[in-house]
Short mmCIF file of C-alpha atoms and ligand atoms in Angstrom, two decimals:
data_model
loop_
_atom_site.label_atom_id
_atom_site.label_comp_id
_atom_site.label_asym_id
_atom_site.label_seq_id
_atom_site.Cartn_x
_atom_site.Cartn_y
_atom_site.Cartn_z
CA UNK A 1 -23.25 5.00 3.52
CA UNK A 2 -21.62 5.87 6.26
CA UNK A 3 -18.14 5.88 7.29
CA UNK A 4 -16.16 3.31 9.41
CA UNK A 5 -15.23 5.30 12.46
CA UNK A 6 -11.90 4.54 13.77
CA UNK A 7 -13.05 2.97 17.54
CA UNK A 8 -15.02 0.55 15.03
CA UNK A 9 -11.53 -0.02 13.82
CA UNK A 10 -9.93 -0.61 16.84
CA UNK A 11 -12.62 -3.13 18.01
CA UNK A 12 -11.82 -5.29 14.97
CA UNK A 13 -7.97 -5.27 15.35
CA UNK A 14 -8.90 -6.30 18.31
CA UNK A 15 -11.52 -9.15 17.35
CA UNK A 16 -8.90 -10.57 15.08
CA UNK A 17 -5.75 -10.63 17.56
CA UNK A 18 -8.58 -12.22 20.22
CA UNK A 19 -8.95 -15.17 17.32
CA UNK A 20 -5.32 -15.09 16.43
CA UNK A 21 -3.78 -15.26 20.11
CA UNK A 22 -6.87 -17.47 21.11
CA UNK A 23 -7.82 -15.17 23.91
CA UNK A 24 -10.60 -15.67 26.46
CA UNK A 25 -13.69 -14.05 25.50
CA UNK A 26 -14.52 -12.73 28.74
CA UNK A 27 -11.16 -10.36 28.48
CA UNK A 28 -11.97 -9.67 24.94
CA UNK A 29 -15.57 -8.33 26.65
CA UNK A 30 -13.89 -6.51 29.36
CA UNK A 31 -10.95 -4.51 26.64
CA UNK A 32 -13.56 -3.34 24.15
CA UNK A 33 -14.70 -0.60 26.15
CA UNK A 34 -12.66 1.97 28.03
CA UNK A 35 -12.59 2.08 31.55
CA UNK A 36 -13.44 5.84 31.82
CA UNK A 37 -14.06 8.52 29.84
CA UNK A 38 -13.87 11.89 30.88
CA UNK A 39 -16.39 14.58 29.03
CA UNK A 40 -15.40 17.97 30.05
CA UNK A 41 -16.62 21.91 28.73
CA UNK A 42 -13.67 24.48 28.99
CA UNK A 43 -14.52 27.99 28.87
CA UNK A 44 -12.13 30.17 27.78
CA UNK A 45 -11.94 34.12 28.69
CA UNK A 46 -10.54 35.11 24.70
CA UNK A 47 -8.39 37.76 23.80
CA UNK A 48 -11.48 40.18 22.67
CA UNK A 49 -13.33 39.41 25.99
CA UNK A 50 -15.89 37.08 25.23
CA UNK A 51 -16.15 33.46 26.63
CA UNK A 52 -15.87 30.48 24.34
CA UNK A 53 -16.65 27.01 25.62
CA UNK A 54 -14.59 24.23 23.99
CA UNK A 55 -15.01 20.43 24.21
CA UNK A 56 -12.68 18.08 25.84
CA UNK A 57 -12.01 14.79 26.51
CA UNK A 58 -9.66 12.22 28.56
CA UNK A 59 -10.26 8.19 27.63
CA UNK A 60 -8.69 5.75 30.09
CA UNK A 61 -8.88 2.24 28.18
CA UNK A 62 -7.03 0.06 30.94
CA UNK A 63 -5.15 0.00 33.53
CA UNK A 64 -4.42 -3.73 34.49
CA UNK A 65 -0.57 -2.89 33.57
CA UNK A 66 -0.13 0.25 35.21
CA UNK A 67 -0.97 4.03 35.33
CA UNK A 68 -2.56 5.40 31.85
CA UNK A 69 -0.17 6.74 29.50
CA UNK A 70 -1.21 8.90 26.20
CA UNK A 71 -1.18 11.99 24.76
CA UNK A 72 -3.49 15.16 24.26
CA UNK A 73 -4.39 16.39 20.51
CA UNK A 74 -5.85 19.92 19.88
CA UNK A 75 -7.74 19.73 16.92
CA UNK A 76 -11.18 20.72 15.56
CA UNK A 77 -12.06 16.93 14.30
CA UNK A 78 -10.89 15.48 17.88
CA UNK A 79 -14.36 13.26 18.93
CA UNK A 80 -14.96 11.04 21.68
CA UNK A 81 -14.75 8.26 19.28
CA UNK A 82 -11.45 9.16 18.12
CA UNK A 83 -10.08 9.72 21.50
CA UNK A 84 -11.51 6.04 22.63
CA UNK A 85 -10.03 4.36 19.71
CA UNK A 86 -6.34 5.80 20.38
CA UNK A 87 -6.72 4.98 24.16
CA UNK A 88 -7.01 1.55 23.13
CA UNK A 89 -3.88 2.18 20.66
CA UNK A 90 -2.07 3.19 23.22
CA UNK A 91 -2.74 0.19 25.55
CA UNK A 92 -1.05 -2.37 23.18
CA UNK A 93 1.67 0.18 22.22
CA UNK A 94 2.80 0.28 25.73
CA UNK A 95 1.59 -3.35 26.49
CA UNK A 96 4.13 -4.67 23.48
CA UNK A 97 6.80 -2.15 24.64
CA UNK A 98 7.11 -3.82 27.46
CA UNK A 99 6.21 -1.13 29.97
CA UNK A 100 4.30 -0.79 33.28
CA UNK A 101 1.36 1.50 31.88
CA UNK A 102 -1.49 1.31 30.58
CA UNK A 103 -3.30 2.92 28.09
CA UNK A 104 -5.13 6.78 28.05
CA UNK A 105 -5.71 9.44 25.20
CA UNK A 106 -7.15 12.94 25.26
CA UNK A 107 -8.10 15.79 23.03
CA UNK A 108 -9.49 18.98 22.58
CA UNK A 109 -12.05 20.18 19.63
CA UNK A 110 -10.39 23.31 18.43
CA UNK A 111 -8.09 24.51 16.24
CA UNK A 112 -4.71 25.35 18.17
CA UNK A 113 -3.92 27.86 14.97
CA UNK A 114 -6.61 29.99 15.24
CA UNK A 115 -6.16 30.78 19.18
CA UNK A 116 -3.55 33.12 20.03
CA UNK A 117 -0.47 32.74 22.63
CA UNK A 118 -2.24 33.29 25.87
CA UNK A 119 -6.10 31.69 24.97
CA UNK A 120 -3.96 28.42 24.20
CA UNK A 121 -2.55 28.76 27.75
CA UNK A 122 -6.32 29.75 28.99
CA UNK A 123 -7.29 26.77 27.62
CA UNK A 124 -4.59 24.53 28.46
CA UNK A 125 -4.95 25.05 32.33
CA UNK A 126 -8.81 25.22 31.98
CA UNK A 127 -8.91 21.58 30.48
CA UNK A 128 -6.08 20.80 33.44
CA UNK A 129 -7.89 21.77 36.09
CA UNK A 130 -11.18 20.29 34.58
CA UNK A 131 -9.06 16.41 34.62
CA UNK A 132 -7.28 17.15 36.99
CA UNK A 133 -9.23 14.69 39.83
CA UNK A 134 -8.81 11.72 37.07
CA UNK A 135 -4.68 12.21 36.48
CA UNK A 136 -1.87 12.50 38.04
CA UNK A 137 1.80 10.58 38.16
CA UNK A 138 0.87 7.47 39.10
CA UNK A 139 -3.02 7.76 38.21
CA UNK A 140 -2.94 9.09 34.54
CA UNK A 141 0.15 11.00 32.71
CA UNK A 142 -0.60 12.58 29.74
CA UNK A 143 1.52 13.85 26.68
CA UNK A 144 1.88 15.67 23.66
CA UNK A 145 -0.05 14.86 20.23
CA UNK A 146 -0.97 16.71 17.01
CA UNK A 147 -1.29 20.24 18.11
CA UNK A 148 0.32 20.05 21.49
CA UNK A 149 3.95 20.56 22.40
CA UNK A 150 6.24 20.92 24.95
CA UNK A 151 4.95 24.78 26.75
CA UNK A 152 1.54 23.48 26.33
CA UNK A 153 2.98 20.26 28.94
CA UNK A 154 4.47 23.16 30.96
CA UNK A 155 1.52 25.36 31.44
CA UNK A 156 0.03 21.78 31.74
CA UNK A 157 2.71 20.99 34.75
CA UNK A 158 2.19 24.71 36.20
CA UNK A 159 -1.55 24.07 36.44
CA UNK A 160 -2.01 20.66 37.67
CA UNK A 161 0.63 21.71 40.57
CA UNK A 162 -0.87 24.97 41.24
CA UNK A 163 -4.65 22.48 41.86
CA UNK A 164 -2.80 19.62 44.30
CA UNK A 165 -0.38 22.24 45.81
CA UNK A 166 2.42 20.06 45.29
CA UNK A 167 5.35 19.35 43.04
CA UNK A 168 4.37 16.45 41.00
CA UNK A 169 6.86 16.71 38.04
CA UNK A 170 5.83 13.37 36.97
CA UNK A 171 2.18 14.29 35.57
CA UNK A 172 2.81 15.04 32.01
CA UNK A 173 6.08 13.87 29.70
CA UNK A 174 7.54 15.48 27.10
CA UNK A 175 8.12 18.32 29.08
CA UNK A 176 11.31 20.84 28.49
CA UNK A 177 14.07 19.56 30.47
CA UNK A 178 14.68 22.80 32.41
CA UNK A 179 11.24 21.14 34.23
CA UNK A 180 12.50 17.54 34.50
CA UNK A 181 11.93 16.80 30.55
CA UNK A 182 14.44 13.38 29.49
CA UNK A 183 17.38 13.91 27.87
CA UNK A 184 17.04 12.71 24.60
CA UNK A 185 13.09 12.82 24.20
CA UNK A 186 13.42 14.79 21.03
CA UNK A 187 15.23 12.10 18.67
CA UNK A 188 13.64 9.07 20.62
CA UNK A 189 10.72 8.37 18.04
CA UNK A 190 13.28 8.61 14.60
CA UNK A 191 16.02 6.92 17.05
CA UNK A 192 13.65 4.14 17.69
CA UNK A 193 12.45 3.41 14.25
CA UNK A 194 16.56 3.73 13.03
CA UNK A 195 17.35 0.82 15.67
CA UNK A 196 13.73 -1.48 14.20
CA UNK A 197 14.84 -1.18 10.82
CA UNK A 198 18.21 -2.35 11.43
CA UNK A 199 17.18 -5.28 13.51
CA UNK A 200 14.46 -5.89 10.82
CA UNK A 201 17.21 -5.92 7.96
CA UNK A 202 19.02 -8.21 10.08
CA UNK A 203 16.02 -10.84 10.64
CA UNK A 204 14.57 -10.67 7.72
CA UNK A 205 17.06 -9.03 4.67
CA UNK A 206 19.88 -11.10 6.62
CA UNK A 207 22.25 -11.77 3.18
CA UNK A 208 22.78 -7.84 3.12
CA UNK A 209 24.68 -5.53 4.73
CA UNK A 210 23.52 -1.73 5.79
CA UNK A 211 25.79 -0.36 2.94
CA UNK A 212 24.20 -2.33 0.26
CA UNK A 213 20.65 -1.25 1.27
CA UNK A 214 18.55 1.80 -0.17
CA UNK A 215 16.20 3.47 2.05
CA UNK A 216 12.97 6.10 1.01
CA UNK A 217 11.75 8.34 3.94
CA UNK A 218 8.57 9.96 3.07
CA UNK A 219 7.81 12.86 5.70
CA UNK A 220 11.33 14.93 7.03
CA UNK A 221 9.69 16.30 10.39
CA UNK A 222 10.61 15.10 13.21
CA UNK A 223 10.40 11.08 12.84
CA UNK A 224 11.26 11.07 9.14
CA UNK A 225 14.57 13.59 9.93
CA UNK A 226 15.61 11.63 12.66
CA UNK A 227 15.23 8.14 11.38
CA UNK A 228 17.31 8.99 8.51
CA UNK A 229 20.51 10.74 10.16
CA UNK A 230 20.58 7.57 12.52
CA UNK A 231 20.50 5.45 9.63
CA UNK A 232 22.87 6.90 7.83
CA UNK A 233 25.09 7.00 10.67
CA UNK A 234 24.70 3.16 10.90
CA UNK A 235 25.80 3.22 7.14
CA UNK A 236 22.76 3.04 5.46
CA UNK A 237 21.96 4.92 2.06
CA UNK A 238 19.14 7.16 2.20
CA UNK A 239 18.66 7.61 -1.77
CA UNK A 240 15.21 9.90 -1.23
CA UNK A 241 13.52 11.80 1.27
CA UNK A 242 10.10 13.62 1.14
CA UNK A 243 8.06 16.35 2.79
CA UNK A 244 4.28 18.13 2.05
CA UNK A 245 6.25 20.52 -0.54
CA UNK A 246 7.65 16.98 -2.68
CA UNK A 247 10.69 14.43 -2.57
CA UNK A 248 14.69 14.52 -3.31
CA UNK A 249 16.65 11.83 -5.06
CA UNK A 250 19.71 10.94 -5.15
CA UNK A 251 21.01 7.26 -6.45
CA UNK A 252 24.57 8.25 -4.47
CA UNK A 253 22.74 8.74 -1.38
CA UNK A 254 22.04 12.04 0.56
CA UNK A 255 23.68 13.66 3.55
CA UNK A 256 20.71 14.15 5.99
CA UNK A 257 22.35 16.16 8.28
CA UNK A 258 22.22 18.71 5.14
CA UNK A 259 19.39 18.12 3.99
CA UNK A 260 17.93 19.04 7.54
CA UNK A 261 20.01 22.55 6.89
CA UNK A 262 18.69 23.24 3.65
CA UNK A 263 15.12 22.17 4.92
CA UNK A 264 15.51 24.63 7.91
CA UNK A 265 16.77 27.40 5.66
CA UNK A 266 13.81 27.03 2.94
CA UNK A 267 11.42 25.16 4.84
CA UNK A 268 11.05 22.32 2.37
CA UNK A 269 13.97 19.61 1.27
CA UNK A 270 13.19 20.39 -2.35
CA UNK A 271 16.05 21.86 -4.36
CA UNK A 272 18.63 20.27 -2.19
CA UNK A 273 21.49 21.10 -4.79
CA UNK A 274 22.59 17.60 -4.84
CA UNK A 275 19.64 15.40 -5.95
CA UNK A 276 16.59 15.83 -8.13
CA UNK A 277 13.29 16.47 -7.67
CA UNK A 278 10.48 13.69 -7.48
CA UNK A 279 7.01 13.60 -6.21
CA UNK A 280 6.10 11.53 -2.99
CA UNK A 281 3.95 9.25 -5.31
CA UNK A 282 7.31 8.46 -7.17
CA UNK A 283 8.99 8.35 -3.46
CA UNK A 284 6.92 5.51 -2.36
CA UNK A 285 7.51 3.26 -6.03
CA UNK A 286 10.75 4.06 -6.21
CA UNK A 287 12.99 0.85 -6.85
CA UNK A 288 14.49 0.41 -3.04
CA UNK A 289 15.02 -2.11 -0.15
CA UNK A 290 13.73 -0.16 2.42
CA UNK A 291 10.77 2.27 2.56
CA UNK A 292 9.76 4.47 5.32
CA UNK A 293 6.69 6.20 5.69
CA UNK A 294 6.80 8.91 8.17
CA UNK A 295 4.32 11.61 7.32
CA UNK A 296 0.75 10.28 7.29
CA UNK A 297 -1.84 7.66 7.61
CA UNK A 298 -3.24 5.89 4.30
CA UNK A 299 -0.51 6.63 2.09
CA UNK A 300 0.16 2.60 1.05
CA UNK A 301 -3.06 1.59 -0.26
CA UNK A 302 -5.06 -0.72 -2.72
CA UNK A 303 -3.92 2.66 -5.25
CA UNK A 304 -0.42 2.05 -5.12
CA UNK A 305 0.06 -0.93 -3.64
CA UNK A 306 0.75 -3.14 -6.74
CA UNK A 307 3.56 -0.80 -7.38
CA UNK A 308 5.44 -0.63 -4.22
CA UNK A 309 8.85 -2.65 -4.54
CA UNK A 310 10.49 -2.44 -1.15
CA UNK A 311 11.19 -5.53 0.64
CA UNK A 312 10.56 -3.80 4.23
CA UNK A 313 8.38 -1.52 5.06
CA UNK A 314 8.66 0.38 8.48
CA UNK A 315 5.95 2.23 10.16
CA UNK A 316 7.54 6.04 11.20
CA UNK A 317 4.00 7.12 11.06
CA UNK A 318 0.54 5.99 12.76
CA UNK A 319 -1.46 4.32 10.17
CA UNK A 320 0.23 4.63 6.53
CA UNK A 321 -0.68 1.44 5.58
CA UNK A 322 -4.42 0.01 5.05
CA UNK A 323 -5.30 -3.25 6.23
CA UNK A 324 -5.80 -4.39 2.35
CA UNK A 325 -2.62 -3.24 0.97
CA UNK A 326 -0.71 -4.96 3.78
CA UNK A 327 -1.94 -8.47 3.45
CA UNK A 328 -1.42 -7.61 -0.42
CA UNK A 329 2.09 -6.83 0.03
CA UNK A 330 2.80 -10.14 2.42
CA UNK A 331 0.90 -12.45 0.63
CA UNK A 332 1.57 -10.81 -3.23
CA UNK A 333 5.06 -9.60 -3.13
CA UNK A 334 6.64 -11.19 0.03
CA UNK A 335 7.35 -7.71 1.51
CA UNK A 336 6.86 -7.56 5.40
CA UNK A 337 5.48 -4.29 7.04
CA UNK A 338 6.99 -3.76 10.41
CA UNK A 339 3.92 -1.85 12.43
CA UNK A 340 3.71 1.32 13.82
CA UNK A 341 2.91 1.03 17.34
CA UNK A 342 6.28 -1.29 17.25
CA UNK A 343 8.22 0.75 15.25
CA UNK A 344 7.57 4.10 16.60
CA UNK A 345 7.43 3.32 20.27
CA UNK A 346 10.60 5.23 20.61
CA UNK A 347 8.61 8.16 21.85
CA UNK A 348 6.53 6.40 24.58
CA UNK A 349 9.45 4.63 25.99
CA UNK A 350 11.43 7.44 26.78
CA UNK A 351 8.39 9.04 28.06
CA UNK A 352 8.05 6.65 30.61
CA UNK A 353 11.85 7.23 31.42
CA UNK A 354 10.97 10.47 31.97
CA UNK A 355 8.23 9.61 34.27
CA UNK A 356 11.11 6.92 36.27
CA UNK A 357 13.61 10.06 36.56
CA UNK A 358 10.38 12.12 37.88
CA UNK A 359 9.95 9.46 40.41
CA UNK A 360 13.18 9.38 41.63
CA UNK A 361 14.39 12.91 41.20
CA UNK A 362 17.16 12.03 38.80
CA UNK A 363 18.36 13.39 35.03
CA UNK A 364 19.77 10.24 33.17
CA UNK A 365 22.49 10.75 30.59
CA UNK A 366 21.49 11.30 27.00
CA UNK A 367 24.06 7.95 26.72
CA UNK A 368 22.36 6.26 29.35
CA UNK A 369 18.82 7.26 28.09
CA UNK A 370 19.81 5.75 23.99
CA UNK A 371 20.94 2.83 25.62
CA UNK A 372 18.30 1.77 27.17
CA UNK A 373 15.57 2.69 24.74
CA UNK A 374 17.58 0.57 22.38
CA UNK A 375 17.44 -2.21 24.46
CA UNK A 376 13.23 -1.97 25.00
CA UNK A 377 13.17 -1.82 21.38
CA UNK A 378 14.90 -4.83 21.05
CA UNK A 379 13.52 -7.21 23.15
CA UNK A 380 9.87 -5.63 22.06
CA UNK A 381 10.82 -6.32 18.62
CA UNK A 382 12.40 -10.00 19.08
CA UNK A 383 9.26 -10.98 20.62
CA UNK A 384 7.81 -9.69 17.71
CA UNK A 385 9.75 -12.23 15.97
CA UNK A 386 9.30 -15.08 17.95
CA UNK A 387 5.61 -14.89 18.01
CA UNK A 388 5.57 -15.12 14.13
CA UNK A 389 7.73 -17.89 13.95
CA UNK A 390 5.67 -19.39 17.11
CA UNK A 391 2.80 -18.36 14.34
CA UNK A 392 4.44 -19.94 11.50
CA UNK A 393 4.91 -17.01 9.95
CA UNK A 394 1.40 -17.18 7.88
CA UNK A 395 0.40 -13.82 9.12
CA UNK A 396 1.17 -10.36 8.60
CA UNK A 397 3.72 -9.11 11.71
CA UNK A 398 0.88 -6.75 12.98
CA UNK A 399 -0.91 -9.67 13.91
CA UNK A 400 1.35 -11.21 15.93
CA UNK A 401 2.51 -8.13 17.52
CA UNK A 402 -1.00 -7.36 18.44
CA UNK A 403 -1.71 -11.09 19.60
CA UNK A 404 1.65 -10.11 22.37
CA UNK A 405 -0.11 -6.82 23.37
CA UNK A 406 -3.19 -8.22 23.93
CA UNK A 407 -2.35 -11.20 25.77
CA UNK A 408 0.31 -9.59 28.35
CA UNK A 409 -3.09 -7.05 29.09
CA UNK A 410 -5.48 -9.85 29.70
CA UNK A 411 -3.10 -11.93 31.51
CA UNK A 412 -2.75 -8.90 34.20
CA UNK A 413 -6.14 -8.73 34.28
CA UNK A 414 -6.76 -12.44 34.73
CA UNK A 415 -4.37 -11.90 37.54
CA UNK A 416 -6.28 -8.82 38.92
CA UNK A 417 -9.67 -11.12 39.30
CA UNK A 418 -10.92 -9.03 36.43
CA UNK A 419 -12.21 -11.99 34.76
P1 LIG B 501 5.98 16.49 11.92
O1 LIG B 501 4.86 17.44 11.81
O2 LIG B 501 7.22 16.88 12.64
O3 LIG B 501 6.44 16.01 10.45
C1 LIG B 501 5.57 15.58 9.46
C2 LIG B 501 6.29 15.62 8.13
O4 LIG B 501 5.43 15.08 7.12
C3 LIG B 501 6.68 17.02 7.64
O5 LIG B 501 7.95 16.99 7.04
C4 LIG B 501 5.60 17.33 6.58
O6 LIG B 501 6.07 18.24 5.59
C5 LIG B 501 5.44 15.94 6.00
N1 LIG B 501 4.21 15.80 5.21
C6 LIG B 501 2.98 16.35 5.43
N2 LIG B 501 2.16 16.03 4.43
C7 LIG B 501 2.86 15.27 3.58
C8 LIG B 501 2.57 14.63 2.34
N3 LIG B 501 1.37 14.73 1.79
N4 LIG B 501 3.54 13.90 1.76
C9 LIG B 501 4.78 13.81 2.30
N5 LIG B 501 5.11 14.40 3.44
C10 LIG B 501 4.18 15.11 4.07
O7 LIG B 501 5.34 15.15 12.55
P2 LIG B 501 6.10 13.95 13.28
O8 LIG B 501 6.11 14.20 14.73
O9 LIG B 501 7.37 13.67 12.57
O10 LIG B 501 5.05 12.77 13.04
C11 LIG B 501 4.98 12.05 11.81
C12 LIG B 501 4.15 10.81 12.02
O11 LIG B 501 4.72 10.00 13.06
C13 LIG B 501 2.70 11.03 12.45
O12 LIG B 501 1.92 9.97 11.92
C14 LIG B 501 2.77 10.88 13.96
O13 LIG B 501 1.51 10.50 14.52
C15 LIG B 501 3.76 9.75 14.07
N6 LIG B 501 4.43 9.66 15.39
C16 LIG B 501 5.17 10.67 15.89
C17 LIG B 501 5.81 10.52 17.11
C18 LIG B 501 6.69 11.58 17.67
O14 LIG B 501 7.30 11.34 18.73
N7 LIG B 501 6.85 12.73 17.02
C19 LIG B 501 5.64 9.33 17.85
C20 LIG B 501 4.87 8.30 17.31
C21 LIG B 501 4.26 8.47 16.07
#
């Protein structure tokens, strides 16, 4: 039998916020396939001499809202399929968030390990210049994913100016700030989901207060590290953390500022001095209020689902939680998963700050750039909240906040005449 591939996925979410939000048909039509998609071959000059020709791709799902907005992945499983589905992804991330974009993904088939320093620059401006006629600041602005960072978006920058012969600053986000990266970019993802869960604890945990609340991260890169120092600097106690190596406990609470030193120092937060050692299955049972997955996708499922006891769940990471173990949770134990394209929007948002200070030649302060992002979040997530009240709160909160996405995208698009 074969496998359920995830733009099959994507068209099903999709289906079921169409029934939910009781949206036209015609738009549903229009949103299940992507606007463009962008095959391209890169050869690459290697280090021995030879020429290797890798695989690319660039989906543009829609653009009703704005320019397309997404990032690239390097890695050997990227398919078109995979890149159409999280172009779609991307169009109700940015669609809920609020912002003026719309929604674009690429990738490249190959494994960014194996190349050395100067092939993955090779191939960096070779897939840049092959795109380059489809993007562009207010066409298409890519960003990083798995396998890319921020000196792939600056050989990225370097390339796609070098092909217009202009400065265009504003084509790619995430970029180091000495080239007109944000302030604050770095932290914005962990800030973001720090700033959902405490809203969430107030809307839906309302009798408690941050100090009487346990929280479990699982994953302590850069989400997982994040989320928890700016929860426990808004007095929340982060009893256990988690990365690929195993977990920490500690019923007192850890210091993740430290924990972030000893993790740097040994590469893994086990044997923090202060806390014991657990596995991340025990991590994710553990007997908290709040749980945080922040690693990987499918890690609450019909497995462990029966054994999960936090009241509030909240999405770091793309995907940990299957469809099945989330209407379990809701219908079963009364425990509310916050989703991940709401709670981890942090990243996008100040991307698309990035892209305003491009515009207008300006470097916001790292104050200035934390307020505002906490503000987006806000009103993203209160609508959130209204919507499932307006819903009557029978279904999970992924389904409302996907009937909002979808309906602000096909309401520009009625607009447009697309339909
Ligand atoms: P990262 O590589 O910095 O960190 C991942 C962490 O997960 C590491 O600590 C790693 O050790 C840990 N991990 C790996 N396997 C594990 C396992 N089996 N059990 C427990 N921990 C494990 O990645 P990141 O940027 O923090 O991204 C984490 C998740 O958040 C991903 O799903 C990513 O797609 C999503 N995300 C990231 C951003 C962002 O801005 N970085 C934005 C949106 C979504």
């Amino acid at each position: 039998m074969s496998e359920i591939t995830p733009y099959q996925i994507a068209i099903e979410q999709l289906e079921r916020a169409a029934r939910i939000a009781e949206i036209d048909p015609q738009a549903i039509e229009i949103l299940k396939h992507p606007q463009r998609v962008i095959r391209v071959s890169i050869p690459v000059r290697m280090d021995n001499g030879s020429i290797k020709v890798f695989t690319g791709y660039r989906s543009q799902h829609n653009n009703a809202l704005g320019p397309y907005k997404g990032g690239v992945r390097y890695h050997p499983n990227v398919t078109m399929d995979e890149v159409i589905a999280l172009s779609m992804w991307m169009t109700w991330k940015v669609s809920l968030a609020g912002l003026p974009l719309g929604g674009g993904k690429g990738g490249v088939a190959v494994n960014p390990k194996e190349l050395s320093k100067g092939e993955l620059e090779r191939l960096t401006r070779g897939y840049v210049r092959a795109i380059a006629p489809f993007i562009g600041p207010d066409v298409d602005v890519p960003a990083p994913d798995v396998g890319t960072d921020a000196q792939v978006m600056a050989w990225f920058l370097d390339e796609y100016e070098k092909v217009v012969r202009a400065t265009r600053k504003g084509v790619v986000t995430s970029k180091p700030v000495e080239l007109g990266g944000s302030l604050g970019r770095i932290y914005s993802t962990g800030y973001g989901v720090a700033v959902i869960t405490r809203e969430a604890v107030k809307e839906f945990l309302e009798e408690k207060s941050p100090e009487e609340l346990t929280v479990a991260i699982q994953g302590y890169g850069n989400v997982g590290s994040y989320t928890a120092i700016f929860l426990h600097e808004m007095g929340f106690k982060i009893v256990a953390v988690s990365d690929s190596k195993g977990g920490i406990y500690s019923k007192d609470g850890l210091d993740p500022k430290k924990v972030l030193e000893h993790k740097k120092k040994t590469r893994s937060v086990v044997g923090y001095k202060e806390a014991k050692t657990i596995t991340n299955k025990e991590l994710l049972e553990l007997d908290i209020d709040i749980l945080i997955p922040a690693a990987l996708e499918n890690v609450i499922t019909s497995e462990n689902m029966k054994n999960i006891k936090a009241k509030l769940i909240v999405e770091g990471a793309n995907g940990p939680t299957t469809p099945e173990a989330e209407e379990y949770l809701f219908k079963e134990k009364k425990s509310l998963v916050v989703p991940d394209f709401l709670a981890n929007a942090g990243g996008v948002i100040v991307s698309f700050f990035e892209q305003v200070q491009n515009w207008t030649w300006t470097q916001w302060s790292e104050d200035e750039v934390k307020r505002r992002l906490e503000a987006q979040m806000i009103t993203a997530f209160k609508k959130v909240v209204d919507e499932w009240n307006r819903l009557d709160k029978k279904v999970v909160l992924r389904d409302a906040a996907m009937s909002i996405a979808v309906r602000r995208v096909a309401d520009a698009m009625k607009l447009r005449g697309w339909y």
